[in-house]
Amino acid sequence: MNAKEIFCLKIIGDSNFEILTVLSNKKNEYEKIEIPKKKGYRKIYCLKSNSKIKRYQQNLINNFFSHYPIPVVAKGFVEGENYFSYMKEHVGSNYFLRIDIKDFFESIKYEHFENFMYEMETFKDKNNEGIIKIIWNIISYNDYLVQGAVSSPMISNLIFRRTDQRILKYCQELGIKYTRYADDLLFSSSNFEFKKKKWFLKKINYILRQNKFQMNCSKLKCCDYQISLNGFVISYDNIRLSRKKYHDISQVVWYVNKSDIYEKNFFDELHKLGFYNNKLRTINTYYSLLQYLCGYRSFLIGSYKECEMGDDTKRKIEYIIKKIDMSIIKVISNKYPTYWVTK
């Protein structure tokens, strides 16, 4: 039995012949979903729940890729890390810079993956190219990593490892803090003024381009004394909820708690409220409303536990969680009574 067959059976969980047979029908294993964003929709390709390729990807993560270290600066898709740890390290800074990588997953091609694999001692022998191609065929779609594949988050972190290390080394020389959450790179410093020292941005852009990644200039953010990211404001003292994020959830729970759930135009009236986040206008079923409320509740509880917050922010979060609980109870007890259990 050759090395390729052993790898397929022991790591991927099927014979080489069976894997190739499944992969020959790969396009039918994926389905396209559209997620609303500020302008239009973002298309994501996801594997069907019963797909064999999904099982192959999970086996590769469990039996192979999980044994390789992730850079300490990577906070997304890493056990024990999250969006709050991505932000927390920057408390105590005065100057901030956020860089977004354009089409992050789609930018990762076979060349990136091949280079990463050849860095491993096991795969330095070019005779292993056949195994590398099989793995790539399993984890990619349309010849790039796709956001909806279960293996993409970990593999993207591993492939970006060299770039992370290079950026981190450069930042350490300048006394700059650096963390990354997927495609979002965050830099901060107590005395390095990014607005005045534009050569730093050019250097980071140069490093990205050398590794065949492109900066998304439309999402570039350079701020003094505080920076707002996804509904949170990071400053020298702490992390707090932004006014916009607090405003939107407050509007939703106020409307739900005061309204008649059975009104025919319930969602039409909800959409008339002034939201900063346009995604809220896509909520048009009680199920999607519950998803939003429960997701937001979980998000706030996580932020309460993880972030260094002032007393005012903590009190706000405690208050809004109580209001969300009231809204969730109202929707479930009225629209899904069969799932509601009273003590």
Short mmCIF file of C-alpha atoms in Angstrom, two decimals:
data_model
loop_
_atom_site.label_atom_id
_atom_site.label_comp_id
_atom_site.label_asym_id
_atom_site.label_seq_id
_atom_site.Cartn_x
_atom_site.Cartn_y
_atom_site.Cartn_z
CA MET A 1 0.00 0.00 0.00
CA ASN A 2 1.52 3.35 -1.04
CA ALA A 3 1.72 6.55 1.05
CA LYS A 4 -1.23 8.18 -0.73
CA GLU A 5 -3.56 5.26 -0.02
CA ILE A 6 -2.46 5.10 3.63
CA PHE A 7 -3.09 8.84 4.05
CA CYS A 8 -6.52 8.57 2.44
CA LEU A 9 -7.60 5.67 4.65
CA LYS A 10 -6.06 6.79 7.95
CA ILE A 11 -6.56 10.57 7.77
CA ILE A 12 -9.40 11.27 5.32
CA GLY A 13 -11.33 8.09 6.10
CA ASP A 14 -11.89 6.53 2.67
CA SER A 15 -9.98 4.85 -0.12
CA ASN A 16 -8.31 6.97 -2.78
CA PHE A 17 -10.70 5.57 -5.40
CA GLU A 18 -13.82 6.38 -3.34
CA ILE A 19 -12.58 9.91 -2.58
CA LEU A 20 -11.94 10.63 -6.26
CA THR A 21 -15.39 9.26 -7.14
CA VAL A 22 -17.06 11.59 -4.61
CA LEU A 23 -14.98 14.59 -5.75
CA SER A 24 -15.94 14.02 -9.38
CA ASN A 25 -19.44 15.18 -8.39
CA LYS A 26 -18.27 18.05 -6.19
CA LYS A 27 -20.43 20.78 -7.76
CA ASN A 28 -23.59 18.94 -6.77
CA GLU A 29 -22.38 18.67 -3.16
CA TYR A 30 -22.46 22.44 -2.64
CA GLU A 31 -25.39 24.84 -2.41
CA LYS A 32 -25.33 28.62 -2.72
CA ILE A 33 -26.84 30.85 -0.04
CA GLU A 34 -27.11 34.64 -0.04
CA ILE A 35 -26.52 36.69 3.09
CA PRO A 36 -27.68 40.35 3.19
CA LYS A 37 -25.03 43.02 3.60
CA LYS A 38 -25.04 46.81 3.45
CA LYS A 39 -25.03 46.83 -0.32
CA GLY A 40 -26.68 43.79 -1.86
CA TYR A 41 -25.90 40.23 -0.86
CA ARG A 42 -22.84 38.11 -0.16
CA LYS A 43 -22.82 34.70 -1.83
CA ILE A 44 -21.55 31.77 0.23
CA TYR A 45 -21.14 28.19 -0.95
CA CYS A 46 -21.94 25.58 1.70
CA LEU A 47 -21.76 21.81 1.63
CA LYS A 48 -25.00 19.93 2.08
CA SER A 49 -25.40 18.42 5.55
CA ASN A 50 -25.17 14.84 4.29
CA SER A 51 -22.18 15.49 2.03
CA LYS A 52 -19.27 13.04 2.17
CA ILE A 53 -16.93 15.93 1.36
CA LYS A 54 -18.02 17.62 4.58
CA ARG A 55 -17.01 14.49 6.48
CA TYR A 56 -13.66 14.41 4.65
CA GLN A 57 -13.02 18.04 5.60
CA GLN A 58 -13.84 17.39 9.25
CA ASN A 59 -11.56 14.33 9.28
CA LEU A 60 -8.71 16.40 7.85
CA ILE A 61 -9.20 18.99 10.60
CA ASN A 62 -9.42 16.41 13.41
CA ASN A 63 -6.72 14.02 12.21
CA PHE A 64 -4.24 16.33 10.52
CA PHE A 65 -4.49 20.13 10.51
CA SER A 66 -5.40 20.51 14.21
CA HIS A 67 -1.89 19.29 15.13
CA TYR A 68 -0.25 22.41 13.67
CA PRO A 69 0.11 25.62 15.70
CA ILE A 70 -1.97 28.71 14.95
CA PRO A 71 -0.26 32.14 15.29
CA VAL A 72 -0.90 33.84 18.64
CA VAL A 73 -2.21 36.95 16.87
CA ALA A 74 -5.04 34.98 15.22
CA LYS A 75 -8.21 35.34 17.29
CA GLY A 76 -10.85 34.12 14.84
CA PHE A 77 -11.82 30.43 14.58
CA VAL A 78 -9.35 29.50 17.34
CA GLU A 79 -10.32 27.55 20.46
CA GLY A 80 -10.28 29.81 23.51
CA GLU A 81 -10.22 32.98 21.41
CA ASN A 82 -13.03 35.16 20.06
CA TYR A 83 -13.87 38.65 18.82
CA PHE A 84 -13.49 40.07 22.31
CA SER A 85 -9.93 38.75 22.71
CA TYR A 86 -9.26 40.31 19.28
CA MET A 87 -10.28 43.70 20.73
CA LYS A 88 -9.08 43.37 24.34
CA GLU A 89 -5.37 43.56 23.59
CA HIS A 90 -5.82 47.08 22.23
CA VAL A 91 -7.27 48.63 25.40
CA GLY A 92 -4.69 51.13 26.65
CA SER A 93 -3.85 52.48 23.19
CA ASN A 94 -4.37 55.97 21.77
CA TYR A 95 -4.01 55.32 18.05
CA PHE A 96 -5.74 52.65 15.98
CA LEU A 97 -5.61 51.23 12.46
CA ARG A 98 -7.95 48.56 11.04
CA ILE A 99 -7.18 46.92 7.69
CA ASP A 100 -9.56 44.57 5.88
CA ILE A 101 -8.34 41.97 3.39
CA LYS A 102 -10.42 41.92 0.23
CA ASP A 103 -12.10 38.55 -0.53
CA PHE A 104 -9.95 36.82 2.08
CA PHE A 105 -11.02 33.19 1.59
CA GLU A 106 -11.35 33.53 -2.18
CA SER A 107 -7.80 34.92 -2.31
CA ILE A 108 -6.37 31.66 -0.95
CA LYS A 109 -5.43 29.55 -3.98
CA TYR A 110 -3.59 26.30 -4.59
CA GLU A 111 -0.23 28.09 -4.66
CA HIS A 112 -0.74 29.29 -1.06
CA PHE A 113 -1.74 25.83 0.09
CA GLU A 114 1.08 24.06 -1.73
CA ASN A 115 3.70 26.40 -0.19
CA PHE A 116 2.23 25.83 3.27
CA MET A 117 2.28 22.05 2.86
CA TYR A 118 5.88 21.98 1.58
CA GLU A 119 6.95 23.83 4.74
CA MET A 120 6.05 20.69 6.73
CA GLU A 121 8.80 18.14 7.24
CA THR A 122 6.48 15.30 6.15
CA PHE A 123 5.69 16.90 2.79
CA LYS A 124 9.07 18.30 1.76
CA ASP A 125 9.46 15.37 -0.64
CA LYS A 126 7.92 16.39 -3.98
CA ASN A 127 6.62 12.81 -4.36
CA ASN A 128 3.83 13.82 -1.95
CA GLU A 129 2.33 16.22 -4.49
CA GLY A 130 -0.47 13.72 -5.22
CA ILE A 131 -1.61 13.82 -1.56
CA ILE A 132 -1.48 17.63 -1.53
CA LYS A 133 -3.68 17.79 -4.63
CA ILE A 134 -6.25 15.41 -3.14
CA ILE A 135 -6.44 17.49 0.06
CA TRP A 136 -6.79 20.69 -1.96
CA ASN A 137 -9.56 19.15 -4.04
CA ILE A 138 -11.43 18.30 -0.83
CA ILE A 139 -11.09 21.69 0.87
CA SER A 140 -11.53 23.98 -2.16
CA TYR A 141 -14.34 24.92 -4.52
CA ASN A 142 -13.85 26.69 -7.86
CA ASP A 143 -10.10 26.47 -7.06
CA TYR A 144 -10.16 28.62 -3.91
CA LEU A 145 -11.18 28.30 -0.27
CA VAL A 146 -14.85 29.04 0.30
CA GLN A 147 -16.29 30.63 3.40
CA GLY A 148 -18.93 27.95 3.89
CA ALA A 149 -16.56 24.96 4.08
CA VAL A 150 -15.95 23.57 7.58
CA SER A 151 -12.20 23.36 6.94
CA SER A 152 -11.71 26.90 5.61
CA PRO A 153 -11.40 28.81 8.93
CA MET A 154 -8.56 26.69 10.33
CA ILE A 155 -6.76 26.29 7.01
CA SER A 156 -6.93 30.03 6.31
CA ASN A 157 -5.26 30.68 9.68
CA LEU A 158 -2.53 28.15 8.92
CA ILE A 159 -1.88 29.51 5.44
CA PHE A 160 -1.79 33.10 6.72
CA ARG A 161 0.65 32.08 9.47
CA ARG A 162 3.77 33.22 7.62
CA THR A 163 2.18 36.59 6.83
CA ASP A 164 1.07 36.98 10.46
CA GLN A 165 4.58 36.25 11.70
CA ARG A 166 6.13 38.75 9.33
CA ILE A 167 3.65 41.49 10.26
CA LEU A 168 4.03 40.75 13.98
CA LYS A 169 7.82 40.94 13.83
CA TYR A 170 7.61 44.30 12.05
CA CYS A 171 5.09 45.61 14.62
CA GLN A 172 7.21 44.47 17.57
CA GLU A 173 10.14 46.49 16.26
CA LEU A 174 7.91 49.59 16.38
CA GLY A 175 6.09 48.84 19.65
CA ILE A 176 2.76 48.31 17.89
CA LYS A 177 0.08 45.82 19.03
CA TYR A 178 -1.34 43.52 16.35
CA THR A 179 -4.21 41.03 16.30
CA ARG A 180 -6.21 39.47 13.47
CA TYR A 181 -9.76 38.16 13.28
CA ALA A 182 -10.16 36.36 9.92
CA ASP A 183 -9.77 39.14 7.34
CA ASP A 184 -9.65 42.02 9.87
CA LEU A 185 -6.19 43.20 10.92
CA LEU A 186 -6.12 45.54 13.93
CA PHE A 187 -3.12 47.63 14.98
CA SER A 188 -2.78 50.03 17.90
CA SER A 189 -0.20 51.98 19.85
CA SER A 190 0.03 54.43 22.72
CA ASN A 191 2.38 56.75 20.80
CA PHE A 192 2.64 55.67 17.12
CA GLU A 193 0.38 58.02 15.14
CA PHE A 194 -0.79 56.05 12.11
CA LYS A 195 -2.32 59.10 10.42
CA LYS A 196 1.02 60.91 10.40
CA LYS A 197 3.23 57.91 9.67
CA LYS A 198 1.57 56.64 6.50
CA TRP A 199 4.62 54.61 5.57
CA PHE A 200 3.46 51.98 8.09
CA LEU A 201 0.28 51.33 6.09
CA LYS A 202 2.32 51.12 2.88
CA LYS A 203 4.62 48.55 4.49
CA ILE A 204 1.71 46.35 5.63
CA ASN A 205 0.16 46.65 2.17
CA TYR A 206 3.49 45.62 0.65
CA ILE A 207 3.66 42.52 2.88
CA LEU A 208 0.09 41.57 1.96
CA ARG A 209 0.71 42.03 -1.76
CA GLN A 210 3.90 39.98 -1.60
CA ASN A 211 1.78 37.14 -0.26
CA LYS A 212 -0.89 37.75 -2.92
CA PHE A 213 -3.49 39.34 -0.66
CA GLN A 214 -5.16 42.65 -1.40
CA MET A 215 -6.16 45.39 1.03
CA ASN A 216 -9.78 46.57 0.88
CA CYS A 217 -9.30 50.34 0.86
CA SER A 218 -13.03 51.06 1.31
CA LYS A 219 -12.94 49.44 4.78
CA LEU A 220 -9.73 51.07 5.97
CA LYS A 221 -10.13 52.76 9.38
CA CYS A 222 -7.56 55.01 11.03
CA CYS A 223 -8.60 56.65 14.31
CA ASP A 224 -7.18 58.63 17.22
CA TYR A 225 -8.18 57.89 20.84
CA GLN A 226 -10.94 55.39 20.00
CA ILE A 227 -12.16 53.11 17.22
CA SER A 228 -15.61 51.64 16.56
CA LEU A 229 -15.72 48.05 15.31
CA ASN A 230 -18.88 45.99 14.78
CA GLY A 231 -20.84 47.79 17.47
CA PHE A 232 -18.04 48.16 20.02
CA VAL A 233 -15.85 51.14 20.79
CA ILE A 234 -12.26 50.45 21.90
CA SER A 235 -10.54 53.29 23.76
CA TYR A 236 -7.63 53.81 26.12
CA ASP A 237 -9.81 53.00 29.17
CA ASN A 238 -12.09 50.16 28.10
CA ILE A 239 -14.42 48.61 25.53
CA ARG A 240 -18.04 49.78 25.36
CA LEU A 241 -21.11 49.28 23.22
CA SER A 242 -21.45 51.81 20.42
CA ARG A 243 -24.51 54.07 20.37
CA LYS A 244 -25.62 52.65 17.00
CA LYS A 245 -25.59 49.03 18.17
CA TYR A 246 -27.37 49.88 21.41
CA HIS A 247 -29.91 51.98 19.50
CA ASP A 248 -30.87 49.18 17.09
CA ILE A 249 -31.45 46.45 19.67
CA SER A 250 -33.28 48.92 21.91
CA GLN A 251 -35.62 49.78 19.04
CA VAL A 252 -36.38 46.11 18.34
CA VAL A 253 -37.15 45.12 21.95
CA TRP A 254 -39.19 48.30 22.54
CA TYR A 255 -41.32 47.54 19.49
CA VAL A 256 -41.78 43.82 20.28
CA ASN A 257 -42.70 44.45 23.93
CA LYS A 258 -45.27 47.14 23.12
CA SER A 259 -46.86 45.62 20.01
CA ASP A 260 -49.53 43.06 19.34
CA ILE A 261 -47.70 39.99 18.00
CA TYR A 262 -50.79 39.00 16.01
CA GLU A 263 -51.00 42.22 13.98
CA LYS A 264 -50.95 41.49 10.23
CA ASN A 265 -48.58 44.37 9.57
CA PHE A 266 -46.29 43.51 12.51
CA PHE A 267 -43.15 43.24 10.38
CA ASP A 268 -44.05 46.13 8.08
CA GLU A 269 -44.19 48.42 11.11
CA LEU A 270 -40.96 46.94 12.49
CA HIS A 271 -39.16 47.80 9.23
CA LYS A 272 -40.29 51.43 9.50
CA LEU A 273 -38.19 51.96 12.61
CA GLY A 274 -34.96 53.85 12.16
CA PHE A 275 -32.18 51.25 12.13
CA TYR A 276 -28.50 51.83 11.45
CA ASN A 277 -28.11 48.20 10.39
CA ASN A 278 -30.13 47.53 7.23
CA LYS A 279 -30.06 43.77 7.85
CA LEU A 280 -32.78 44.28 10.45
CA ARG A 281 -35.15 45.14 7.62
CA THR A 282 -34.77 41.59 6.31
CA ILE A 283 -36.41 40.13 9.45
CA ASN A 284 -39.82 39.03 8.17
CA THR A 285 -40.70 35.89 10.18
CA TYR A 286 -41.06 35.20 13.89
CA TYR A 287 -38.36 32.56 13.59
CA SER A 288 -35.84 35.04 12.13
CA LEU A 289 -36.85 37.55 14.84
CA LEU A 290 -36.12 34.93 17.51
CA GLN A 291 -32.80 34.11 15.87
CA TYR A 292 -31.83 37.79 16.01
CA LEU A 293 -32.93 38.22 19.65
CA CYS A 294 -31.29 35.00 20.88
CA GLY A 295 -28.11 35.67 18.91
CA TYR A 296 -27.89 39.19 20.26
CA ARG A 297 -28.52 37.99 23.80
CA SER A 298 -25.68 35.48 23.51
CA PHE A 299 -23.45 38.18 22.00
CA LEU A 300 -24.11 40.59 24.89
CA ILE A 301 -23.55 37.94 27.56
CA GLY A 302 -20.25 37.04 25.91
CA SER A 303 -19.16 40.67 25.79
CA TYR A 304 -20.14 41.17 29.43
CA LYS A 305 -17.91 38.27 30.49
CA GLU A 306 -14.96 38.95 28.23
CA CYS A 307 -14.54 42.71 27.86
CA GLU A 308 -13.03 45.29 30.17
CA MET A 309 -16.04 47.60 30.50
CA GLY A 310 -17.02 50.57 32.59
CA ASP A 311 -19.90 50.36 35.07
CA ASP A 312 -22.23 52.37 32.80
CA THR A 313 -21.74 49.91 29.92
CA LYS A 314 -22.32 46.93 32.24
CA ARG A 315 -25.55 48.44 33.53
CA LYS A 316 -26.73 49.08 29.96
CA ILE A 317 -26.01 45.50 28.97
CA GLU A 318 -27.80 44.09 32.04
CA TYR A 319 -30.84 46.26 31.28
CA ILE A 320 -31.04 45.37 27.58
CA ILE A 321 -30.60 41.63 28.30
CA LYS A 322 -33.66 41.79 30.58
CA LYS A 323 -35.65 43.52 27.82
CA ILE A 324 -34.49 40.93 25.26
CA ASP A 325 -35.60 38.14 27.62
CA MET A 326 -39.06 39.73 27.81
CA SER A 327 -39.23 39.91 24.00
CA ILE A 328 -38.14 36.29 23.56
CA ILE A 329 -40.71 35.07 26.08
CA LYS A 330 -43.44 37.09 24.39
CA VAL A 331 -42.69 35.77 20.90
CA ILE A 332 -42.31 32.13 21.98
CA SER A 333 -45.38 32.06 24.25
CA ASN A 334 -47.58 33.65 21.58
CA LYS A 335 -46.27 32.13 18.34
CA TYR A 336 -44.69 28.85 19.48
CA PRO A 337 -46.76 27.81 22.53
CA THR A 338 -46.13 24.08 21.97
CA TYR A 339 -42.45 24.70 22.67
CA TRP A 340 -43.12 26.77 25.79
CA VAL A 341 -42.82 24.96 29.11
CA THR A 342 -44.05 26.61 32.30
CA LYS A 343 -42.83 25.59 35.71
#
